[in-house]
Coordinates of C-alpha atoms (C1' of nucleotides) in Angstrom, one line a residue:
Chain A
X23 CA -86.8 161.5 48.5
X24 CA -90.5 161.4 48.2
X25 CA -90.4 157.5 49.1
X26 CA -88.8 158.8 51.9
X27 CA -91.0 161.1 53.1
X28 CA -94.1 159.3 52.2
X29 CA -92.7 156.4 54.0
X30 CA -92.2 159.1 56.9
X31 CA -96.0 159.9 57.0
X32 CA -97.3 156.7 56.7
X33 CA -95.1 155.7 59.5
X34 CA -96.7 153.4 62.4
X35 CA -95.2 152.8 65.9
X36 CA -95.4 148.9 66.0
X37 CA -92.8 149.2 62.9
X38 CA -90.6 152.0 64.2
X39 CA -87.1 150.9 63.7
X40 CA -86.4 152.8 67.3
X41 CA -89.2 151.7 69.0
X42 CA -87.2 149.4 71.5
X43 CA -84.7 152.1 72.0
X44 CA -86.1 155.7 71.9
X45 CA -87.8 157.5 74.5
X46 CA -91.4 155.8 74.0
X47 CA -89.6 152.7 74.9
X48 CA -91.1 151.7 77.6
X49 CA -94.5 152.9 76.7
X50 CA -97.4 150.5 76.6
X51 CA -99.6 151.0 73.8
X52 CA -102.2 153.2 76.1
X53 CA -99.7 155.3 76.3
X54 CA -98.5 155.3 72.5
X55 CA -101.8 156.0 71.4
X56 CA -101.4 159.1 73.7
X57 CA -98.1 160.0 72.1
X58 CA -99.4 159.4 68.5
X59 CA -102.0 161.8 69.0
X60 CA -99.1 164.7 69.4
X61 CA -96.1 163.6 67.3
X62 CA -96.0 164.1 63.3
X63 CA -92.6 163.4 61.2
X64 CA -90.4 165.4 59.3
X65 CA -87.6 164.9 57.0
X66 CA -84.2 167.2 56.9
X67 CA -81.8 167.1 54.1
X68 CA -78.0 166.1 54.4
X69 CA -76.7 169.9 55.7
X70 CA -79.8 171.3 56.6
X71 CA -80.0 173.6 60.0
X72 CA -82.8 171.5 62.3
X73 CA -82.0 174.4 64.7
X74 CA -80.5 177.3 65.4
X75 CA -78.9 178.4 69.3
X76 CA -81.4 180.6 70.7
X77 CA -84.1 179.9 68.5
X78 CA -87.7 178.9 69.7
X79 CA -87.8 175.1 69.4
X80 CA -91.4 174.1 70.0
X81 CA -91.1 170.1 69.5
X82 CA -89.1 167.7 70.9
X83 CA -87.8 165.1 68.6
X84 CA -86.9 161.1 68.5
X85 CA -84.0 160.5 65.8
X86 CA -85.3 157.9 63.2
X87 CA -83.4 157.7 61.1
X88 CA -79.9 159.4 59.8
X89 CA -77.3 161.5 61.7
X90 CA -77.5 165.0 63.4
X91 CA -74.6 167.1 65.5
X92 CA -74.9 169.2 68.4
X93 CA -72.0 172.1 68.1
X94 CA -71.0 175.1 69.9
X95 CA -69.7 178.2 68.0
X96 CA -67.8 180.7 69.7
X97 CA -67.8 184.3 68.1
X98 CA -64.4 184.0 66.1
X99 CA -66.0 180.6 64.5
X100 CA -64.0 178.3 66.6
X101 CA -66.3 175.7 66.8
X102 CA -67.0 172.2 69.0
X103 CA -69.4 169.6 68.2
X104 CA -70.8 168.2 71.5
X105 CA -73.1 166.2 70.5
X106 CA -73.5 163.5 68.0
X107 CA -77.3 162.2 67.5
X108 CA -78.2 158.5 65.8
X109 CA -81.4 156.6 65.9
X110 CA -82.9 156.5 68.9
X111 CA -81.5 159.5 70.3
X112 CA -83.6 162.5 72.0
X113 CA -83.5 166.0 70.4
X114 CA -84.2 168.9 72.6
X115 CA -84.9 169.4 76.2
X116 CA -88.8 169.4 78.0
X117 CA -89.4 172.5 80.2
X118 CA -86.6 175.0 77.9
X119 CA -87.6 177.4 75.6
X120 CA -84.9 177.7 73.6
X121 CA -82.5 175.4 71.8
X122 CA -78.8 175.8 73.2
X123 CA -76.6 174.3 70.6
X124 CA -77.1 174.0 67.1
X125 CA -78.6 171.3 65.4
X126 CA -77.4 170.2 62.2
X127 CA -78.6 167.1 60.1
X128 CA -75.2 165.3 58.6
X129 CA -77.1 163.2 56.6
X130 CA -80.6 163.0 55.0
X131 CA -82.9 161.9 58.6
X132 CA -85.7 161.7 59.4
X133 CA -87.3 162.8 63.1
X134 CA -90.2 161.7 65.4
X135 CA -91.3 165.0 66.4
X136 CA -93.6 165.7 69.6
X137 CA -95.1 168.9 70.3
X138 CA -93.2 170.1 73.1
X139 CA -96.5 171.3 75.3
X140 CA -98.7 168.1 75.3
X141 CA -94.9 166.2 75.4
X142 CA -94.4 167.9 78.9
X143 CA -97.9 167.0 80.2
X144 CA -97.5 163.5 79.0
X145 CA -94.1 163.5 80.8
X146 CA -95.4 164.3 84.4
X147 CA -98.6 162.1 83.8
X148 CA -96.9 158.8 81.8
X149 CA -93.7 158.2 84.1
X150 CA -92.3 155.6 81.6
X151 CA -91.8 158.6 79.2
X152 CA -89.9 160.5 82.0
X153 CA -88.3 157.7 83.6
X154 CA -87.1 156.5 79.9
X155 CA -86.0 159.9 79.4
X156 CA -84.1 159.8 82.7
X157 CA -81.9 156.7 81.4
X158 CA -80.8 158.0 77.8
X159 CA -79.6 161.6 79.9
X160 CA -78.1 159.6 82.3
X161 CA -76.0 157.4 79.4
X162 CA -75.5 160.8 77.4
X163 CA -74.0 162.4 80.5
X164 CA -71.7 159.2 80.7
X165 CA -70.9 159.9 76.9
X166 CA -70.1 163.4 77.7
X167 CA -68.0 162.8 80.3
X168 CA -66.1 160.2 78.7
X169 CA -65.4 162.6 76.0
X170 CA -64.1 165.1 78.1
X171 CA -61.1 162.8 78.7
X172 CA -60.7 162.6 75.4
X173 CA -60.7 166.2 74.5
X174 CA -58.7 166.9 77.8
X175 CA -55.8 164.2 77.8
X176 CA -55.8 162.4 74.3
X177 CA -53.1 162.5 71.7
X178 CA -54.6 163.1 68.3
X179 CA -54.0 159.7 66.9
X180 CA -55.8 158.1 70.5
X181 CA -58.4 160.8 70.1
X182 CA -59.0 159.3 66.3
X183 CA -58.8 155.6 67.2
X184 CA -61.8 156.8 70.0
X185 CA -63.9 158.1 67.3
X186 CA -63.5 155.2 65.2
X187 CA -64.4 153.1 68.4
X188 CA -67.6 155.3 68.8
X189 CA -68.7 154.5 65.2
X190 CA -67.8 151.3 65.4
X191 CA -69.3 150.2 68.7
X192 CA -73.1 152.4 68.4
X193 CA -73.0 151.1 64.9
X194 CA -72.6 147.8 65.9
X195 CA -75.5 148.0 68.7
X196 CA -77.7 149.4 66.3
X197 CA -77.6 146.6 63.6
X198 CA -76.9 143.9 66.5
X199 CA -73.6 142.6 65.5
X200 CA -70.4 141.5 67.8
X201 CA -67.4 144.0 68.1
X202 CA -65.1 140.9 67.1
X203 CA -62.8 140.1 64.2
X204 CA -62.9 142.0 61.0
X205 CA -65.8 145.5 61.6
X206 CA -66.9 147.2 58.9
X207 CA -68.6 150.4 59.1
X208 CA -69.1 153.8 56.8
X209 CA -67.9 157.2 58.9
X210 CA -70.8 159.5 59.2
X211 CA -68.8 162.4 59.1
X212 CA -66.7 164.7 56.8
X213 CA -62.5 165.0 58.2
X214 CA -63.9 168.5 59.2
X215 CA -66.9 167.4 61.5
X216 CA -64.1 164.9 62.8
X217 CA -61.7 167.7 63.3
X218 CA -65.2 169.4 65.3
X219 CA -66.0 166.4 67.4
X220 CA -62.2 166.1 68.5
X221 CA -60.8 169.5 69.5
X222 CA -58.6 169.4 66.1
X223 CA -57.8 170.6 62.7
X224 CA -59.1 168.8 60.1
X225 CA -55.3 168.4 58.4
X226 CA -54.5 166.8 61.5
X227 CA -57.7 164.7 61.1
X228 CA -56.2 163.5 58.1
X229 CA -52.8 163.1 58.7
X230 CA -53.8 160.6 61.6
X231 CA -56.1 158.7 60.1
X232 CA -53.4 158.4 57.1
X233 CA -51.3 157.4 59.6
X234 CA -53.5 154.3 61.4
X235 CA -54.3 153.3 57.9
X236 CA -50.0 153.3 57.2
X237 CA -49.6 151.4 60.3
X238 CA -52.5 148.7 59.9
X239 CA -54.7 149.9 62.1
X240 CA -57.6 150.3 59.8
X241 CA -58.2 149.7 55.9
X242 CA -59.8 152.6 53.6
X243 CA -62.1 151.9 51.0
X244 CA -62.9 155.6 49.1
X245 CA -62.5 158.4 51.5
X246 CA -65.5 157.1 54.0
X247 CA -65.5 153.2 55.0
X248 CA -63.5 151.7 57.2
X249 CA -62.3 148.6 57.7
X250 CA -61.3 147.4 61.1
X251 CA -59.3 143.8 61.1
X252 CA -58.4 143.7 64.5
X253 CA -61.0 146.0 67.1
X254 CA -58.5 145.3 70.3
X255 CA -55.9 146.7 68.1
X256 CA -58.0 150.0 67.5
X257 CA -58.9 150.5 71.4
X258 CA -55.0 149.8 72.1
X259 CA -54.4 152.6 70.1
X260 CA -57.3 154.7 71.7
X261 CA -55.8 154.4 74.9
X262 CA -58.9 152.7 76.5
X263 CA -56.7 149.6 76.8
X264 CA -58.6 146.5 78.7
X265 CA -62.0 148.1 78.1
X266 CA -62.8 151.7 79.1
X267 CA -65.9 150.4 77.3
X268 CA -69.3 153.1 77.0
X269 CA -72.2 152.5 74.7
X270 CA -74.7 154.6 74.0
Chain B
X12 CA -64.2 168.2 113.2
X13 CA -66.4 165.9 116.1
X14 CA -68.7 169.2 116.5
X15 CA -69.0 169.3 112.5
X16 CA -70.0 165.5 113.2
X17 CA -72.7 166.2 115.4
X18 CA -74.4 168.6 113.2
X19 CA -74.6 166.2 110.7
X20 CA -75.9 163.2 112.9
X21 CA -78.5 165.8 114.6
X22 CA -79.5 167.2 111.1
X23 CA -83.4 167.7 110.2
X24 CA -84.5 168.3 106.9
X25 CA -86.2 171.2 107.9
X26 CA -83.2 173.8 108.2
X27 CA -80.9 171.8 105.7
X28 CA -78.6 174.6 103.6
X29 CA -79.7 172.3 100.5
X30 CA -83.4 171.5 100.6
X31 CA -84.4 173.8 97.9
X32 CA -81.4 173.2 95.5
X33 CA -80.8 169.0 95.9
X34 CA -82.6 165.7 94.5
X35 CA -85.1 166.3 97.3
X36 CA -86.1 169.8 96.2
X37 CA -89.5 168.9 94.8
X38 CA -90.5 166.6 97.8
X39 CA -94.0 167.8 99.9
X40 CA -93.3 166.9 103.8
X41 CA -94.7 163.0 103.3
X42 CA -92.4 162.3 100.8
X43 CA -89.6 163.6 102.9
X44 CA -90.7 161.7 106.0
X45 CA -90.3 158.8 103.3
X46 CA -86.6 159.7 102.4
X47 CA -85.9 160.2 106.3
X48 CA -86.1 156.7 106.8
X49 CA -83.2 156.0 104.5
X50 CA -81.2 158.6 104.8
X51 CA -78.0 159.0 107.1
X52 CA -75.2 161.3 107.0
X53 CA -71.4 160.6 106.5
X54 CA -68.2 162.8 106.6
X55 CA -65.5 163.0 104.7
X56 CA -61.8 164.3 105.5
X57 CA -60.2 166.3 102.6
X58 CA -58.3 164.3 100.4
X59 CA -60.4 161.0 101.3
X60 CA -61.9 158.7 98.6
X61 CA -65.5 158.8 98.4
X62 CA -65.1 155.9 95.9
X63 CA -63.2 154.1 93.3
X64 CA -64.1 153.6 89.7
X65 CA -65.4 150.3 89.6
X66 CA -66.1 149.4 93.0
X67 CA -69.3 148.8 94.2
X68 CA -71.5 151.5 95.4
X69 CA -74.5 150.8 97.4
X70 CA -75.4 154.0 98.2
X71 CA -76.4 157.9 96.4
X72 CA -76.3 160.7 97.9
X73 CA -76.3 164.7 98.1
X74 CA -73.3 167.1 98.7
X75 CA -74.3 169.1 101.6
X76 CA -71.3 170.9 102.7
X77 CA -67.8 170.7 101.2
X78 CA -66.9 169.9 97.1
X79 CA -65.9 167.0 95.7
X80 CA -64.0 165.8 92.3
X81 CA -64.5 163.5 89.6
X82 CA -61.7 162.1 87.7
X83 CA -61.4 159.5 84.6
X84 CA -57.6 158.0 85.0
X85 CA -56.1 156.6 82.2
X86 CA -53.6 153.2 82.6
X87 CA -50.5 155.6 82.3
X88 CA -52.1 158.0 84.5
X89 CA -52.9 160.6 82.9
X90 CA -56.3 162.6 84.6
X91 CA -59.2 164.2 83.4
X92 CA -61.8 165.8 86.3
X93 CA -64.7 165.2 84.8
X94 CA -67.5 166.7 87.5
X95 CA -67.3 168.9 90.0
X96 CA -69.6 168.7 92.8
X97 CA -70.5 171.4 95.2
X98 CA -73.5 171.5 97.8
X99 CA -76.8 170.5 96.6
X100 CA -75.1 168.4 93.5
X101 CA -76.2 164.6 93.5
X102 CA -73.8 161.6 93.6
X103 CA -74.1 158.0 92.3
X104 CA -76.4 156.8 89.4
X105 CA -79.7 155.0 90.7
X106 CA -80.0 151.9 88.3
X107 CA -76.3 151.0 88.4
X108 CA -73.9 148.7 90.7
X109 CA -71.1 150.5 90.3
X110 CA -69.1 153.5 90.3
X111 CA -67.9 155.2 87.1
X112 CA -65.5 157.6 87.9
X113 CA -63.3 158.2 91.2
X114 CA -64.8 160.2 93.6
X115 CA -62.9 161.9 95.6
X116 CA -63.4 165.1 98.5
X117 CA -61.7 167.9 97.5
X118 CA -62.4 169.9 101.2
X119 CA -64.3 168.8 104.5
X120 CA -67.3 167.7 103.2
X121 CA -70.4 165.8 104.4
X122 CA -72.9 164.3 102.2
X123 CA -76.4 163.0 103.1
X124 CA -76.6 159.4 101.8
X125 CA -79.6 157.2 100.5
X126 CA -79.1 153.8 100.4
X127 CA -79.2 152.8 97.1
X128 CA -82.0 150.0 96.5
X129 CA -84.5 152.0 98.9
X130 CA -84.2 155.2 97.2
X131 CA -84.8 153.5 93.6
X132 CA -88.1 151.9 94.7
X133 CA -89.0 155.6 96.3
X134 CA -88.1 157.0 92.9
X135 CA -90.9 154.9 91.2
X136 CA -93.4 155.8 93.8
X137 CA -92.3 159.3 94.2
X138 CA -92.8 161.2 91.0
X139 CA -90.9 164.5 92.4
X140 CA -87.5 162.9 92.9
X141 CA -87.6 161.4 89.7
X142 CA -88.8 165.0 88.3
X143 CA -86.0 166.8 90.3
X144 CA -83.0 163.8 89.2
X145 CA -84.2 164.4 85.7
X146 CA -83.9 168.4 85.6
X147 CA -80.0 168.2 87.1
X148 CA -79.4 165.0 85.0
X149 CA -80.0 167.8 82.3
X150 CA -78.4 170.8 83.7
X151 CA -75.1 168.4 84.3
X152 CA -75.2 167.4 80.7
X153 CA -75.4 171.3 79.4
X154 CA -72.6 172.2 82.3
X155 CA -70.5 168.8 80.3
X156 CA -70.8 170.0 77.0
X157 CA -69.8 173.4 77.9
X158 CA -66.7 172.1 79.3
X159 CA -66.1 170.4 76.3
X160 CA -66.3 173.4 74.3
X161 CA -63.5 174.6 77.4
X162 CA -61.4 171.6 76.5
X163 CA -61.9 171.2 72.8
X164 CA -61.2 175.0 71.9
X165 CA -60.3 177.1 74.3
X166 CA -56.3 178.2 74.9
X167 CA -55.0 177.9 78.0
X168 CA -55.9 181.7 79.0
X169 CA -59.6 181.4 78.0
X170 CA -59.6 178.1 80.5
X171 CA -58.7 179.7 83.6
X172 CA -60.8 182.6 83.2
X173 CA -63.3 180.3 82.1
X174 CA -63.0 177.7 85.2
X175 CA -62.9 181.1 86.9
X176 CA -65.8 182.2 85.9
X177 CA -67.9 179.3 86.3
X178 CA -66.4 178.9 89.9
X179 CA -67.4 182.4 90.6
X180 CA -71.2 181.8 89.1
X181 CA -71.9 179.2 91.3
X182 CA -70.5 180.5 94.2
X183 CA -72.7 183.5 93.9
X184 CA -76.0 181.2 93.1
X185 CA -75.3 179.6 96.5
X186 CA -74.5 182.4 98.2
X187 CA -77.6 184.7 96.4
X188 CA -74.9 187.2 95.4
X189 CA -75.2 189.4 92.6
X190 CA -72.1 189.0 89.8
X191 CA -71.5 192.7 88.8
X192 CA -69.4 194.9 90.7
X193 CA -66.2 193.3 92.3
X194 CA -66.6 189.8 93.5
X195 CA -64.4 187.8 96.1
X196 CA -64.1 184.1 96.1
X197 CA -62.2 181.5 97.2
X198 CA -60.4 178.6 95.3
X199 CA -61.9 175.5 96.2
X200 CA -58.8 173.3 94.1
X201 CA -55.4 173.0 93.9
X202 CA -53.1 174.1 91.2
X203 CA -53.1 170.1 90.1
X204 CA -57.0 169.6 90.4
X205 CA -57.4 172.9 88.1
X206 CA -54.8 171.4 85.9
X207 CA -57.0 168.1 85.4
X208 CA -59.9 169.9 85.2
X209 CA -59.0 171.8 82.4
X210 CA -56.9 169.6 80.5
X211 CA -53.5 171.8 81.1
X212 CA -50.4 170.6 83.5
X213 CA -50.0 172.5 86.4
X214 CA -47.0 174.9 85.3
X215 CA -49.0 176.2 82.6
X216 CA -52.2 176.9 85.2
X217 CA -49.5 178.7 87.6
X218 CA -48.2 180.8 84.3
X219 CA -51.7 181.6 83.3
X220 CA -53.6 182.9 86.7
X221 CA -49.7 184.8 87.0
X222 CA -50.8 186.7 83.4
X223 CA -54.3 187.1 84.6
X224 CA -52.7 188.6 87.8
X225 CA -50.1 190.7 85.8
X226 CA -52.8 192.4 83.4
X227 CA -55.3 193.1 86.2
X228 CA -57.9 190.5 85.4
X229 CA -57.8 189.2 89.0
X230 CA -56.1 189.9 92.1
X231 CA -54.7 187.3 94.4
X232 CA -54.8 187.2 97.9
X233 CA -52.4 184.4 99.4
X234 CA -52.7 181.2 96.8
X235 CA -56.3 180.8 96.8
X236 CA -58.5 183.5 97.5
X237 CA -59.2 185.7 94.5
X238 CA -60.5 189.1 93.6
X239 CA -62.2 190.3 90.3
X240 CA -62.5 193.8 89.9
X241 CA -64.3 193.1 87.1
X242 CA -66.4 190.4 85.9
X243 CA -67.0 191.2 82.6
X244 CA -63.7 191.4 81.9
X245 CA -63.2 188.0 83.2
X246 CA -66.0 186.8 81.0
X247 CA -64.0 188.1 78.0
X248 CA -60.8 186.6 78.9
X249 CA -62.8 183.0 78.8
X250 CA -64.1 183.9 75.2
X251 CA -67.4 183.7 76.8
X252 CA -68.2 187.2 75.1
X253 CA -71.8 188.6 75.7
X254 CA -72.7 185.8 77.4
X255 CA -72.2 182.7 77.4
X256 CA -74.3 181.6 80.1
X257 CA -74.4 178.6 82.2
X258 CA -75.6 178.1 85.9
X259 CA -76.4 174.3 87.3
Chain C
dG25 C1' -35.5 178.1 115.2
dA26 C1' -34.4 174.6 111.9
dC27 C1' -36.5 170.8 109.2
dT28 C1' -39.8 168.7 106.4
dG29 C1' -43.2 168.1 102.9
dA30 C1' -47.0 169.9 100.2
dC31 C1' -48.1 173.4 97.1
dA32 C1' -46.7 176.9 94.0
dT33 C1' -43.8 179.8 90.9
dT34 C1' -40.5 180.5 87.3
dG35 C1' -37.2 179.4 83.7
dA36 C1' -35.2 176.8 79.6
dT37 C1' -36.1 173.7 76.1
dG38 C1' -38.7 170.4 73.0
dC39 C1' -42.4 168.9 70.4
dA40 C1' -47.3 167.9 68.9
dG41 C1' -50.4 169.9 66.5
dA42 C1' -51.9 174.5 64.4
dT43 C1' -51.3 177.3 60.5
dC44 C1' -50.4 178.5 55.8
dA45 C1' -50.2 176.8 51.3
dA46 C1' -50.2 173.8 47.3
dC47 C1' -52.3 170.1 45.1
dC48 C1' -55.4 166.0 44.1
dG49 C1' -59.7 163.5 42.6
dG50 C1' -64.3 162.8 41.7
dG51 C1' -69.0 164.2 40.8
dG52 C1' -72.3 167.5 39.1
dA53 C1' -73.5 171.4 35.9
dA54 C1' -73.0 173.8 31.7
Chain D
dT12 C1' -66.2 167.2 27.2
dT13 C1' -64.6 170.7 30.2
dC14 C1' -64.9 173.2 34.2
dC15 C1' -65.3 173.9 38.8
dC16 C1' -66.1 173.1 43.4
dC17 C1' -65.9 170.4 47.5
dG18 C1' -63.8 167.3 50.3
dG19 C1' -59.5 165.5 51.1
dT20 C1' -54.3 164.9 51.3
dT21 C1' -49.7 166.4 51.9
dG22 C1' -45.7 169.5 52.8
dA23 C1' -43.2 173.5 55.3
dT24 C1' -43.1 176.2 59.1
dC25 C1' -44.6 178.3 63.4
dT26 C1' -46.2 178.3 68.2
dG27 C1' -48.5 177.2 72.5
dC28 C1' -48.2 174.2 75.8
dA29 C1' -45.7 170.2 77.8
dT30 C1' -41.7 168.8 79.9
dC31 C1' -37.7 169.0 82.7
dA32 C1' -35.6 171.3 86.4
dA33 C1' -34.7 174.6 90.0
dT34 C1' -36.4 177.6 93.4
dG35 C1' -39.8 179.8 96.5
dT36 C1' -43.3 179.8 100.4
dC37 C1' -45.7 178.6 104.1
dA38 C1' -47.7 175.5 107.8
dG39 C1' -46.8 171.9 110.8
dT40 C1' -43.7 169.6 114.0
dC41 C1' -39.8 168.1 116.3

DNA sequence: GACTGACATTGATGCAGATCAACCGGGGAA
DNA sequence: TTCCCCGGTTGATCTGCATCAATGTCAGTC
């Protein structure tokens, strides 16, 4: 933990592990020296609140490293993730006060924080930032938009097999490896967050993913890696037969 | 119809119902003389396919009059609207060949097109419409992952009082009405097109805006045009208590 | 004025997934 | 070592919405 976050401060651009990816990607390094003057890092335990709905949020944030949600809570605790934030991905929004959803770290991360202020001005003065910015809400929307069909139309099984195909597949762009033959990846989330992301229970969670793993579909090894021997086999079952394909 | 087709050929910026609300909102008079040159209008019969998911697009494009739909279909045919666009809304994604979803007109509608390649290289040069994209780009995502809280959570009730609602909103933020009091508005979809936008089969949208009628929530007037005596109480019924609150 | 087809309503029945409840297993604290 | 708690699994039952089917309504048209 304190390697961690001394590795956190110490932290250079020209060795971010997001730096191709993240919001400053297409900054030259003018304009990163203009960014390093404003950002500063900060480290969030597995569970910890990064922020609440309606509270102030004065930074805007690039994930580094680790997992965060996005959820929705109605009154009577009914609740809906709507957002689910790896490496690379942009926390908050220039030009709003307030957060809307709450943020949650799932696992120990670490962020890239920017001031919000100074972020704004560099935004309207360094259009790679906004332009960069642009892209990742574009491919967000897409994200969002292709899991409304999910939440909409889906069986619980297909809307399972989806999830395990957006694990599989951002995992698999993050480290750089082909979505062919036998995938391997850890789930980043507990049956409950599952049951959040996917408009179900989390006993139906489990009964499904009981059930791909009875029928072949995937391997467990403990409670949270997966093993996938055959990935067409897993989007068959997800319903985005042929390709349906989104990254992000 | 041909004198609808006139207007459109004969528009001017200038006196356009959407120049304060659309991609071009931001633009100063040069930059619109700019746009101008690669702008043209084109009309759309209810019913008719804007375009196809997959197919090429070579062109974006505001909604100026009318609303159009768009739907995800999966290979057994089951459909999930995914975006509603009304007047001022922008259509198309600037950095990509083709389209994602269908797109389909919904009424009458005519949109004011950009031809694609053009209006990217103005986007570079033209900080504003970039500025203005980004800003909808974001309000789209927050309308998105409010649906999905719709879709994910919501019983059947609480999502046509919620679709309701949100039809009622924006109606009133075009029109620069008031919500409070008893508001009127008309039902731009069918019974099906509310059914795929809210992830429910038709019969069980018919049933529910029948209970909503029953227990005084709305009135109806013919099949489409509907009164609320009460918005609050609308806002209640979609478990949108307090508030709730989005506009886009 | 009867016919047609698109859209909508209403009823009867079935089932996927929610709900309620019991139990399991492993890791951390005392 | 024991306890306990958290996350997970599994079973029994219930229910909200889907499904299947019939009927209603209205606008357009012959």
């Amino acid at each position: 933990m304190l390697s961690e976050a001394k590795f956190a401060e110490t932290r250079q651009c020209g060795d971010c592990p997001i730096r191709h990816r993240a919001v400053c990607a297409r900054c030259d390094s003018d304009e990163l020296v203009q960014l390093d003057k404003i950002k500063f890092y900060r480290n969030y335990e597995a569970g910890q609140m990064i922020a609440w709905a309606g509270d102030q949020m004065d930074f805007v944030a690039s994930v580094v490293t680790g997992i965060a949600t996005l959820t929705q809570v109605m009154e009577d605790g009914r609740t809906q993730m709507v957002g689910l934030l790896l490496p690379s991905d942009f926390v908050g929004r220039p030009g709003r006060e307030t957060a809307t959803y709450n943020v949650v770290a799932t696992s120990d991360m670490t962020l890239c924080c920017f001031r919000k202020k100074p972020f704004e001005q560099l935004m309207s003065s360094t259009p790679h930032i906004a332009q960069r910015l642009l892209e990742m809400t574009l491919d967000e929307l897409d994200a969002a938009r292709e899991w409304m069909l999910v939440l909409g139309r889906k069986t619980a099984r297909e809307k399972i097999a989806s999830l395990l195909c957006i694990i599989a597949r951002r995992n698999a762009a993050l480290q750089m490896l082909a979505t062919e033959g036998e995938i391997t990846f850890d789930l980043p989330l507990t049956r409950e967050a599952m049951a959040d992301y996917l408009g179900l229970t989390l006993e139906t969670v489990s009964r499904q993913v009981s059930a791909l793993k009875r029928d072949g579909v995937i391997r467990l090894e403990g409670k949270r890696h997966i093993i996938v021997p055959d990935f067409d086999r897993l989007m068959q079952e997800a319903g985005d037969d042929g390709d349906g394909g989104f990254l992000n």
